[in-house]
Amino acid sequence: MTTNAVPMSQWPSEHRYTIPVAPGPETVTVTIDGRAAQIPRGELLIKAAQDHGTYIPRFCWHERLKPVGMCRMCLVEIEGMRGLQISCATPVADGMVVHTTSDAVTTAQDGILEFLLINHPLDCPVCDRGGECPLQDQTLAFGPGESRFVEEKRHFEKPVPISDLVMLDRERCIQCGRCTRFADEVAGDPLIDFGGRGGSTEVITYLDEPFHSSFSGNTVQICPVGALTARPYRFRARPWDLASTETSCGACAVACRGSLESTSNRLVRLLGVDSEPVNQGWLCDKGRYGLDWVHSDARLRQPMVRRAGELVESSWPDALDAAAAAIRNTLDTHGPNGIAVLGGSRGVNEDAYLWARLAKGVLGTDHVDAQLGDGLPADVVLGMPRATIPDLDRAKAIVLLAPDLKEELPVLYLRVRRAAHDLGVPLVDVAVRDHGLTPYATAVLRHAPGDPGAAAGVVADALVGRPGRTKVGKAIVDATDGRDGPVVVILGRTSVAEHPDAIVHAASRLTGLPQVRFLSALANPNVHGALDLGLTPGFLPGRVSLDAGRDHFTKAWGAVPDAVGRDAAGILRAAATGEIAALVLVGCDPLAECPDRNLARAALEQADTVIAVSAFMDTAAFGATVVLPPTVWGEQSATTTNLEGRVVRLGRRVTPDGSTLESWRIPAELAARLGSDFDLETVDEVQDEIARVAPAFAGVDASLLRRARDGVVLPLADHADEVTFGRAGAGPGPSWEPILPVPEVVGDDDRSPSTSASDSPSAAVPAPTPPVPLHRWDAPPDAPSVPPLDAYALRLVAGHALYGADAIVAATPALASLTHEPTLGLNARDRDRLGVHDGDRVRITTARGSVDLAVRTDAQTPPGTAWIVANAAGPGAPDLIDLTSPVTELRVETIS
Amino acid sequence: MTDASGKGGPTETLMVTKFLRARPQDSWTIDAARRHNNAYQTLDKAFAMEPDAVVQAVSDSVLRGKGGAGFGTGQKWSFLPKDVFPRYLCVNADEGEPCTFKDHMLLERDPHQLIEGIVVAAFAIRTDLAFVYVRGEFALAADRLGQAIRDAYDAGFLGKNILGSGFDLDLVLHRGAGCYIAGDETGLLSSLEGERAMPRIKPPFPAAQGVYAAPTIVNNVETISTVPHIIRRGAKWYNAMGENRSTGTRIFSVSGHVERPGNYEVELAKTSFRDLIEGLAGGVRDGHTLKFFIPGGASSPWLMPQHLDAPLDMDYVQGELKSMLGSGAVMVFDDTTDPLQVAWRLGKFFEHESCGKCTPCREGSGWIAKVLYRMANGQGRSDDLDLLLSFGNNIVPGLNAPFAQTTICALGPSTMSPVVSLNRWFRDEIIERMRADETRRAGLAVTPA
């Protein structure tokens, strides 16, 4: 027996064992309660039974965790084997005959439940889990009616906080180890474990180290009792009062599938749904608990128009008229080139498309950019060969040219970690500083900020078997030798303090590798949808360039801009000089998001007209001419595109308070007022128009999106066989089980899955060829010049923290407390060289500006560099960065 | 051999305890062991054999594990998958069964015999790394074994190219942190890896995937200490002692109400409990009579005076007497003993030592101890014994030895051993006593103030 062929059932406690991605193709015949079934060899009995309609009760076993055999609830009788066997650790064998409801089994189940209940407090009426509790449900189904235990129960102080978000009630705990195993096996944050033994076994955190994990909420979801409760949700709802809708999370570009739940028209809970190609059931805490912002008092619920210098509340017709008049006025005075549209990376596909159509088809301006200097060139993102998330599992190697995924795209971090740590995929870490995935890397290459090219060259050579003379090169060759599969490069902005050309050049050195595919690490929730749908200069919706798509779109829209417009940096510069007079800000705040705050400030101050489409009175809206508040995530149904290019549906769960407009109607209404009626009544019609017009979206219409369980990866022509319909298992599980995706069924839709022949997952999806060839990225040959290192200066590295200063965090009380003051992270060597100590305030000066921050020793930051979080509130990295300079050099002086 | 007790009958057959008896002043030193006990002299003989031949010799001897389960040692060794390396040998010196004190005597008094056995066993199973997991409380044993290992390295019996044979072996001494369940072989392996000592699901058995996911053989100290004797004198010599599948000798740790408690090494099957308790250990202390005895450690069901003439035969005790020789700890209780107090104390031990992994043991052991405490202290109810048997049936389905179990390891069923014994031998007495307690309590309750 070799260790790399060990079936899932045979993982002992150790983590050095290799996990098979799936049981093998060969099947065996197993009879479960009299029914024979064909089951893949190596599959666990409990899973096999579940897939064939027999539910075996369990507490400790979870599909996404290694079996541990603790609770003993899943005992079954297997003919020919002595005693009862735990089905969670028994792989199926050919000819196995299993009884799950025999007398011996039911007696044992009854006994296990009696044992579990003797020390359980039975405080169900005041327990958050009451009503959806597996212990309740299984006691009702399989357990004894009353207890024979007359002794004193076990007592603990209850509940105790184990982190800012999670409370632990040790009396309710049934010691299944799901939370501890999740933290260790899946999250890689083994900060909770069992302490004590026997009846005194309790879940503990370590001394002075709370359960600070960005994934702590998953433990609450999978807890089979009410031992772990979420502080934001505690006592806010009873399960039977909840209404739920399947949706995708809107916190980042992974777009994890979730079940959004509300009571009394308030969003109270988001639970992870197990979508195999996307999130495998997990969510990060920001996504899971970022709900209250939707109902925040700070939300704008009425449009506003500036009258006599003051923003005053207005009606929608008046506000839209005012906005249209301001735009028409600018068109009259400055022509199309006097107007620019910024933002859209936090919206939905439908509004992105219609803003692009409004700007490019109606106003005639190509000065449109969804990214604010914090992203990658659209040329690269739209034209690079794209990977999907499941490609990570079967990759030859994963190359990181990306920021800290644990902070920026947490659930993608989980998937990469799983691939590297559990599936044995070699992980190559190219970065300036250490980050969340560094401990799992096969090879680590460090480079100076702004200069990743040479490191990427080493990787490129090593991946074609040329180790060069470096140790890392040899390590990569050794690790990838004999492995098949794509090379997946995760590409993002490693630092917003350097020009994107550097990372693009590094990526270009990898484009020649066989089977290379790129996975974008841009983090804004719908940045990929916005780019795909034309909110970027030089491109039209559907991943076609302005020139390539000119004829097609002129036919569809009537007109397109003549020349390629400016990107965000260019727009802001032109606005600052008065060339651009009107700025339309679509759900973005350049002062908070643009890495160059001075430039953004100058632009906003100079612009004659600022039309802000914003849910909050942020700094940009504060100075706007017209403020138009859209409905937001959870309030409207729409679609979003994740970092793979996967288009998924967003569900509507609550009715918005006040008077907001569905976000896609705002550009449509403005267009109508500017003389172009788009003639779109419903969101489905927008989706159908996108499918008809945008080449990359060919075939991805409202009907397909409604039926596709895990969404549709663009372009459909390349991914038609990945589309699955219907549901995977017997039905939606309770929240502690992996929740399987359920497609929304619309009654009057005759193509709904219940009546359609395409109900079976294998039904073929027609894959139309895009009418216009999609854009391809031709890697630029020249390396950008990087200034030599200045021995007296430090080079800035700036990246995003999970809990930054964005609206989701700021307007959600549970998350707002998790943000940190920005600090200057220095290597201990630089700290000592500068003669400063932790906590000292220093003045940091660059060519662009200067800020005062406290010093913090940061072992992850190498000597010669300085680390500042780019998205913290208050003065910080954006005050120091110049969008046009290749790197940001800074000097530090002490202040008294 | 002379009759140690003076009361007749078979006497001690000294093999693994012979040398430490002979030289109590310095038996643990390498000089004494080499000069007076020919220590390490079997190595050349073993190295001259094929490793598989050593395994065969051990199989032929019918040597069975002496830690408790009595599994065939040669059979266990032969379960190692072919050609999977690395593989490890791990000696279980986590002797924690109450009233068992044989292994720590072997460790303290004759560590070189153990090391010699380890070298032979490691050669047989073709590993170059062996561990000894020593119970945390064994301070003197760990000191002496540690010194012995250093001396063995210096003398060339451990390390590279032992005695020019080309065979390498490193031996690692690992001290536990005080935990009964680390004596379970998979619990021991988890603990050795630095995890909590929680038993693992089997299969895979350690021989397939043990420590660090590599094939691992786990053997008891006494078992490994026996191996050199088998190699030196042959399997036939060994299995000529004893009968059937209970061959050779075993050390029994006799304790409790006897005149001469201590370790006695006797020939299996040819010796009876009476020989051991009344002969070697001098019988129950003067003026008292035997009430019951526990034949093989706290986990084994109790036996009564009528079983004294039964042979010390593992299969006989298990098959006919529904108990087991287990770890060889014989606890003797005279007529002054309250069986309920004994049962409670044992229950308390299992409650304390349950690792907390499996629900029936984690919750059941505490429940058993609580009910027994009540019963032993005047607060029992007449249906308490049946309550214990009823929920205990969910830990040990059927309540019959050999115990079935709903838990991963054998600690679960062990918790029910005292209860099953109480019910088997003292049921009427206990129910009568509980009734009396109920009556007494009711009387107190209605007494007018």
mmCIF file of C-alpha atoms in Angstrom, chain A residues 566-839:
data_model
loop_
_atom_site.group_PDB
_atom_site.id
_atom_site.type_symbol
_atom_site.label_atom_id
_atom_site.label_comp_id
_atom_site.label_asym_id
_atom_site.label_seq_id
_atom_site.Cartn_x
_atom_site.Cartn_y
_atom_site.Cartn_z
ATOM 1 C CA ARG A 566 -8.312 57.320 -21.314
ATOM 2 C CA ASP A 567 -7.908 54.945 -18.403
ATOM 3 C CA ALA A 568 -8.617 55.976 -14.805
ATOM 4 C CA ALA A 569 -5.274 57.682 -14.323
ATOM 5 C CA GLY A 570 -5.751 59.553 -17.581
ATOM 6 C CA ILE A 571 -9.327 60.477 -16.746
ATOM 7 C CA LEU A 572 -8.373 61.831 -13.349
ATOM 8 C CA ARG A 573 -5.474 63.800 -14.814
ATOM 9 C CA ALA A 574 -7.698 65.218 -17.557
ATOM 10 C CA ALA A 575 -10.345 66.102 -14.991
ATOM 11 C CA ALA A 576 -7.725 67.824 -12.867
ATOM 12 C CA THR A 577 -6.711 69.957 -15.850
ATOM 13 C CA GLY A 578 -10.291 70.670 -16.889
ATOM 14 C CA GLU A 579 -10.220 68.681 -20.120
ATOM 15 C CA ILE A 580 -12.875 66.412 -18.704
ATOM 16 C CA ALA A 581 -15.678 68.412 -17.156
ATOM 17 C CA ALA A 582 -18.157 65.777 -16.031
ATOM 18 C CA LEU A 583 -17.401 62.673 -14.000
ATOM 19 C CA VAL A 584 -19.947 59.925 -13.502
ATOM 20 C CA LEU A 585 -18.931 57.860 -10.497
ATOM 21 C CA VAL A 586 -20.649 54.460 -10.583
ATOM 22 C CA GLY A 587 -20.495 53.115 -7.046
ATOM 23 C CA CYS A 588 -16.937 54.194 -6.498
ATOM 24 C CA ASP A 589 -15.164 56.694 -4.317
ATOM 25 C CA PRO A 590 -11.870 57.690 -5.949
ATOM 26 C CA LEU A 591 -10.685 59.326 -2.745
ATOM 27 C CA ALA A 592 -10.895 55.992 -0.940
ATOM 28 C CA GLU A 593 -10.135 53.557 -3.749
ATOM 29 C CA CYS A 594 -7.640 55.206 -6.046
ATOM 30 C CA PRO A 595 -4.072 54.489 -4.869
ATOM 31 C CA ASP A 596 -3.192 58.099 -5.738
ATOM 32 C CA ARG A 597 -5.407 60.165 -3.499
ATOM 33 C CA ASN A 598 -3.851 63.507 -4.428
ATOM 34 C CA LEU A 599 -4.700 62.961 -8.065
ATOM 35 C CA ALA A 600 -8.266 61.908 -7.221
ATOM 36 C CA ARG A 601 -8.739 64.933 -5.014
ATOM 37 C CA ALA A 602 -7.533 67.321 -7.708
ATOM 38 C CA ALA A 603 -9.845 65.699 -10.266
ATOM 39 C CA LEU A 604 -12.941 65.861 -8.090
ATOM 40 C CA GLU A 605 -12.226 69.458 -7.112
ATOM 41 C CA GLN A 606 -11.791 70.565 -10.712
ATOM 42 C CA ALA A 607 -14.704 68.716 -12.336
ATOM 43 C CA ASP A 608 -17.707 70.911 -13.087
ATOM 44 C CA THR A 609 -20.170 68.099 -12.750
ATOM 45 C CA VAL A 610 -19.928 64.981 -10.597
ATOM 46 C CA ILE A 611 -22.789 62.514 -10.800
ATOM 47 C CA ALA A 612 -22.388 59.974 -8.021
ATOM 48 C CA VAL A 613 -24.287 56.699 -8.109
ATOM 49 C CA SER A 614 -23.731 55.749 -4.532
ATOM 50 C CA ALA A 615 -25.456 53.892 -1.738
ATOM 51 C CA PHE A 616 -23.613 55.938 0.867
ATOM 52 C CA MET A 617 -22.731 59.561 1.365
ATOM 53 C CA ASP A 618 -19.058 58.875 0.797
ATOM 54 C CA THR A 619 -16.501 61.578 0.165
ATOM 55 C CA ALA A 620 -17.159 61.511 -3.580
ATOM 56 C CA ALA A 621 -20.929 61.821 -3.164
ATOM 57 C CA PHE A 622 -20.380 64.585 -0.663
ATOM 58 C CA GLY A 623 -19.097 66.907 -3.368
ATOM 59 C CA ALA A 624 -21.382 65.627 -6.145
ATOM 60 C CA THR A 625 -23.822 67.576 -8.268
ATOM 61 C CA VAL A 626 -26.367 64.765 -8.268
ATOM 62 C CA VAL A 627 -26.418 61.701 -6.054
ATOM 63 C CA LEU A 628 -28.393 58.690 -7.259
ATOM 64 C CA PRO A 629 -28.803 55.883 -4.664
ATOM 65 C CA PRO A 630 -29.147 52.416 -6.220
ATOM 66 C CA THR A 631 -30.525 49.280 -4.653
ATOM 67 C CA VAL A 632 -27.752 46.988 -3.500
ATOM 68 C CA TRP A 633 -26.814 43.347 -2.997
ATOM 69 C CA GLY A 634 -29.661 41.429 -1.442
ATOM 70 C CA GLU A 635 -32.221 43.905 -2.654
ATOM 71 C CA GLN A 636 -32.232 43.116 -6.362
ATOM 72 C CA SER A 637 -31.848 40.064 -8.519
ATOM 73 C CA ALA A 638 -29.086 40.324 -11.049
ATOM 74 C CA THR A 639 -25.930 38.513 -12.119
ATOM 75 C CA THR A 640 -22.287 38.952 -11.279
ATOM 76 C CA THR A 641 -19.093 37.620 -12.841
ATOM 77 C CA ASN A 642 -16.400 36.161 -10.662
ATOM 78 C CA LEU A 643 -12.667 35.978 -11.190
ATOM 79 C CA GLU A 644 -12.927 32.907 -13.370
ATOM 80 C CA GLY A 645 -15.371 34.669 -15.673
ATOM 81 C CA ARG A 646 -18.172 32.622 -14.142
ATOM 82 C CA VAL A 647 -21.524 34.384 -14.408
ATOM 83 C CA VAL A 648 -23.747 33.601 -11.430
ATOM 84 C CA ARG A 649 -27.077 34.886 -10.195
ATOM 85 C CA LEU A 650 -27.592 37.205 -7.271
ATOM 86 C CA GLY A 651 -30.826 36.749 -5.385
ATOM 87 C CA ARG A 652 -33.205 39.349 -4.024
ATOM 88 C CA ARG A 653 -34.113 38.699 -0.403
ATOM 89 C CA VAL A 654 -35.364 42.015 1.014
ATOM 90 C CA THR A 655 -37.318 44.991 -0.236
ATOM 91 C CA PRO A 656 -35.276 48.161 -0.048
ATOM 92 C CA ASP A 657 -36.294 50.856 2.384
ATOM 93 C CA GLY A 658 -36.934 54.339 1.029
ATOM 94 C CA SER A 659 -36.729 55.202 -2.609
ATOM 95 C CA THR A 660 -33.865 53.571 -4.408
ATOM 96 C CA LEU A 661 -33.743 52.425 -8.012
ATOM 97 C CA GLU A 662 -32.519 49.075 -9.265
ATOM 98 C CA SER A 663 -28.969 49.825 -10.234
ATOM 99 C CA TRP A 664 -29.384 48.881 -13.914
ATOM 100 C CA ARG A 665 -32.367 51.205 -14.343
ATOM 101 C CA ILE A 666 -30.260 54.286 -13.594
ATOM 102 C CA PRO A 667 -28.233 54.226 -16.849
ATOM 103 C CA ALA A 668 -31.353 53.094 -18.740
ATOM 104 C CA GLU A 669 -33.371 56.037 -17.401
ATOM 105 C CA LEU A 670 -30.549 58.467 -18.164
ATOM 106 C CA ALA A 671 -30.299 57.091 -21.705
ATOM 107 C CA ALA A 672 -34.023 57.577 -22.190
ATOM 108 C CA ARG A 673 -33.656 61.177 -21.068
ATOM 109 C CA LEU A 674 -30.760 61.636 -23.452
ATOM 110 C CA GLY A 675 -32.819 60.446 -26.401
ATOM 111 C CA SER A 676 -32.085 56.709 -26.529
ATOM 112 C CA ASP A 677 -34.730 54.413 -25.192
ATOM 113 C CA PHE A 678 -33.123 51.021 -24.489
ATOM 114 C CA ASP A 679 -36.581 49.493 -24.239
ATOM 115 C CA LEU A 680 -35.677 47.187 -21.372
ATOM 116 C CA GLU A 681 -38.331 46.366 -18.804
ATOM 117 C CA THR A 682 -36.926 43.529 -16.715
ATOM 118 C CA VAL A 683 -33.559 42.307 -15.620
ATOM 119 C CA ASP A 684 -34.128 39.182 -17.733
ATOM 120 C CA GLU A 685 -34.398 41.359 -20.794
ATOM 121 C CA VAL A 686 -31.067 42.964 -19.945
ATOM 122 C CA GLN A 687 -29.496 39.534 -19.566
ATOM 123 C CA ASP A 688 -30.979 38.407 -22.872
ATOM 124 C CA GLU A 689 -29.649 41.533 -24.578
ATOM 125 C CA ILE A 690 -26.185 40.904 -23.161
ATOM 126 C CA ALA A 691 -26.334 37.323 -24.434
ATOM 127 C CA ARG A 692 -27.400 38.581 -27.842
ATOM 128 C CA VAL A 693 -24.967 41.486 -28.151
ATOM 129 C CA ALA A 694 -21.824 40.821 -26.110
ATOM 130 C CA PRO A 695 -19.728 38.192 -27.956
ATOM 131 C CA ALA A 696 -18.209 36.507 -24.886
ATOM 132 C CA PHE A 697 -21.697 36.147 -23.406
ATOM 133 C CA ALA A 698 -23.118 34.406 -26.471
ATOM 134 C CA GLY A 699 -25.698 31.884 -25.304
ATOM 135 C CA VAL A 700 -25.591 32.975 -21.680
ATOM 136 C CA ASP A 701 -29.159 34.204 -21.484
ATOM 137 C CA ALA A 702 -31.519 34.571 -18.554
ATOM 138 C CA SER A 703 -32.942 31.107 -19.014
ATOM 139 C CA LEU A 704 -29.569 29.377 -18.966
ATOM 140 C CA LEU A 705 -28.421 31.401 -15.980
ATOM 141 C CA ARG A 706 -31.530 30.443 -14.076
ATOM 142 C CA ARG A 707 -30.968 26.766 -14.697
ATOM 143 C CA ALA A 708 -27.195 26.478 -14.419
ATOM 144 C CA ARG A 709 -26.470 25.301 -10.898
ATOM 145 C CA ASP A 710 -22.965 26.685 -10.538
ATOM 146 C CA GLY A 711 -23.300 29.501 -13.051
ATOM 147 C CA VAL A 712 -21.733 29.631 -16.492
ATOM 148 C CA VAL A 713 -18.064 30.239 -17.218
ATOM 149 C CA LEU A 714 -17.416 32.558 -20.150
ATOM 150 C CA PRO A 715 -17.135 32.002 -23.011
ATOM 151 C CA LEU A 716 -19.751 29.291 -23.114
ATOM 152 C CA ALA A 717 -18.187 27.803 -26.225
ATOM 153 C CA ASP A 718 -15.193 26.653 -24.150
ATOM 154 C CA HIS A 719 -17.070 25.640 -21.016
ATOM 155 C CA ALA A 720 -20.385 24.208 -22.158
ATOM 156 C CA ASP A 721 -19.588 20.781 -20.745
ATOM 157 C CA GLU A 722 -19.040 22.243 -17.277
ATOM 158 C CA VAL A 723 -22.578 23.562 -17.000
ATOM 159 C CA THR A 724 -24.702 21.450 -14.690
ATOM 160 C CA PHE A 725 -28.423 21.579 -14.107
ATOM 161 C CA GLY A 726 -30.577 20.367 -11.288
ATOM 162 C CA ARG A 727 -29.435 19.682 -7.814
ATOM 163 C CA ALA A 728 -26.619 17.459 -6.717
ATOM 164 C CA GLY A 729 -28.139 15.598 -3.796
ATOM 165 C CA ALA A 730 -31.406 14.762 -2.147
ATOM 166 C CA GLY A 731 -32.195 18.339 -1.238
ATOM 167 C CA PRO A 732 -31.025 21.374 0.633
ATOM 168 C CA GLY A 733 -29.419 20.235 3.849
ATOM 169 C CA PRO A 734 -29.876 21.876 7.194
ATOM 170 C CA SER A 735 -27.341 24.612 7.769
ATOM 171 C CA TRP A 736 -24.864 22.354 9.520
ATOM 172 C CA GLU A 737 -24.627 20.080 6.495
ATOM 173 C CA PRO A 738 -23.139 21.264 3.240
ATOM 174 C CA ILE A 739 -26.001 23.134 1.651
ATOM 175 C CA LEU A 740 -26.405 22.017 -1.914
ATOM 176 C CA PRO A 741 -27.315 24.544 -4.552
ATOM 177 C CA VAL A 742 -30.946 24.710 -5.593
ATOM 178 C CA PRO A 743 -31.814 26.417 -8.846
ATOM 179 C CA GLU A 744 -34.599 28.903 -8.599
ATOM 180 C CA VAL A 745 -37.695 27.616 -10.269
ATOM 181 C CA VAL A 746 -39.915 30.218 -11.813
ATOM 182 C CA GLY A 747 -43.440 28.982 -12.231
ATOM 183 C CA ASP A 748 -44.341 30.539 -15.533
ATOM 184 C CA ASP A 749 -41.080 29.686 -17.204
ATOM 185 C CA ASP A 750 -41.774 26.719 -19.451
ATOM 186 C CA ARG A 751 -38.079 25.990 -19.579
ATOM 187 C CA SER A 752 -37.856 25.593 -15.830
ATOM 188 C CA PRO A 753 -35.893 22.529 -14.732
ATOM 189 C CA SER A 754 -38.884 20.623 -13.403
ATOM 190 C CA THR A 755 -40.390 20.309 -16.862
ATOM 191 C CA SER A 756 -37.326 20.431 -18.999
ATOM 192 C CA ALA A 757 -35.573 17.523 -20.571
ATOM 193 C CA SER A 758 -32.333 19.268 -19.673
ATOM 194 C CA ASP A 759 -32.939 18.432 -16.005
ATOM 195 C CA SER A 760 -30.180 15.872 -16.015
ATOM 196 C CA PRO A 761 -26.737 17.257 -15.275
ATOM 197 C CA SER A 762 -25.300 15.790 -18.436
ATOM 198 C CA ALA A 763 -27.679 17.539 -20.816
ATOM 199 C CA ALA A 764 -25.761 19.193 -23.587
ATOM 200 C CA VAL A 765 -25.727 22.957 -23.653
ATOM 201 C CA PRO A 766 -25.587 24.521 -27.095
ATOM 202 C CA ALA A 767 -22.382 26.499 -27.319
ATOM 203 C CA PRO A 768 -22.751 29.254 -29.880
ATOM 204 C CA THR A 769 -19.637 30.703 -31.440
ATOM 205 C CA PRO A 770 -19.157 34.372 -30.553
ATOM 206 C CA PRO A 771 -20.069 36.649 -33.507
ATOM 207 C CA VAL A 772 -16.817 38.578 -33.115
ATOM 208 C CA PRO A 773 -13.472 36.966 -32.230
ATOM 209 C CA LEU A 774 -12.650 37.561 -28.585
ATOM 210 C CA HIS A 775 -9.656 39.659 -27.609
ATOM 211 C CA ARG A 776 -6.312 37.939 -27.088
ATOM 212 C CA TRP A 777 -3.461 39.342 -25.050
ATOM 213 C CA ASP A 778 -0.203 39.593 -26.955
ATOM 214 C CA ALA A 779 2.442 39.787 -24.302
ATOM 215 C CA PRO A 780 4.581 42.916 -24.665
ATOM 216 C CA PRO A 781 8.223 42.060 -25.221
ATOM 217 C CA ASP A 782 9.904 44.913 -23.390
ATOM 218 C CA ALA A 783 10.644 45.024 -19.706
ATOM 219 C CA PRO A 784 9.731 48.263 -17.971
ATOM 220 C CA SER A 785 12.667 50.083 -16.497
ATOM 221 C CA VAL A 786 12.935 49.893 -12.743
ATOM 222 C CA PRO A 787 14.988 52.560 -11.009
ATOM 223 C CA PRO A 788 17.953 51.188 -9.043
ATOM 224 C CA LEU A 789 17.445 50.678 -5.336
ATOM 225 C CA ASP A 790 18.167 53.771 -3.303
ATOM 226 C CA ALA A 791 20.185 52.708 -0.286
ATOM 227 C CA TYR A 792 18.763 55.450 1.879
ATOM 228 C CA ALA A 793 15.125 54.944 1.043
ATOM 229 C CA LEU A 794 12.665 52.158 1.661
ATOM 230 C CA ARG A 795 10.510 50.865 -1.137
ATOM 231 C CA LEU A 796 6.775 50.848 -0.403
ATOM 232 C CA VAL A 797 4.588 47.760 -0.704
ATOM 233 C CA ALA A 798 0.868 48.447 -0.345
ATOM 234 C CA GLY A 799 -1.894 45.857 -0.444
ATOM 235 C CA HIS A 800 -5.418 45.440 0.778
ATOM 236 C CA ALA A 801 -6.504 44.107 4.138
ATOM 237 C CA LEU A 802 -9.650 41.984 4.397
ATOM 238 C CA TYR A 803 -11.246 44.379 6.823
ATOM 239 C CA GLY A 804 -10.540 47.663 5.065
ATOM 240 C CA ALA A 805 -12.358 50.949 4.920
ATOM 241 C CA ASP A 806 -14.979 49.891 2.369
ATOM 242 C CA ALA A 807 -18.702 50.379 2.880
ATOM 243 C CA ILE A 808 -19.387 46.728 3.755
ATOM 244 C CA VAL A 809 -16.991 46.860 6.681
ATOM 245 C CA ALA A 810 -17.576 50.447 7.757
ATOM 246 C CA ALA A 811 -21.367 50.169 7.873
ATOM 247 C CA THR A 812 -21.460 46.716 9.490
ATOM 248 C CA PRO A 813 -20.872 47.084 13.227
ATOM 249 C CA ALA A 814 -19.659 43.504 13.680
ATOM 250 C CA LEU A 815 -16.898 44.017 11.115
ATOM 251 C CA ALA A 816 -16.071 47.657 11.766
ATOM 252 C CA SER A 817 -14.401 46.680 15.027
ATOM 253 C CA LEU A 818 -12.064 44.314 13.167
ATOM 254 C CA THR A 819 -10.288 47.027 11.211
ATOM 255 C CA HIS A 820 -6.857 48.172 12.236
ATOM 256 C CA GLU A 821 -5.246 51.579 12.240
ATOM 257 C CA PRO A 822 -2.758 51.749 9.393
ATOM 258 C CA THR A 823 0.827 51.297 10.505
ATOM 259 C CA LEU A 824 4.224 51.333 8.869
ATOM 260 C CA GLY A 825 5.385 47.723 8.783
ATOM 261 C CA LEU A 826 9.153 47.463 8.929
ATOM 262 C CA ASN A 827 11.621 44.640 9.090
ATOM 263 C CA ALA A 828 13.394 44.569 12.461
ATOM 264 C CA ARG A 829 16.668 45.403 10.714
ATOM 265 C CA ASP A 830 15.297 48.579 9.143
ATOM 266 C CA ARG A 831 13.559 49.461 12.369
ATOM 267 C CA ASP A 832 16.821 49.294 14.281
ATOM 268 C CA ARG A 833 18.717 51.067 11.521
ATOM 269 C CA LEU A 834 16.236 53.925 11.734
ATOM 270 C CA GLY A 835 16.431 53.884 15.516
ATOM 271 C CA VAL A 836 12.674 53.640 16.020
ATOM 272 C CA HIS A 837 10.528 51.359 18.151
ATOM 273 C CA ASP A 838 7.125 49.752 17.832
ATOM 274 C CA GLY A 839 4.448 52.365 18.324
#
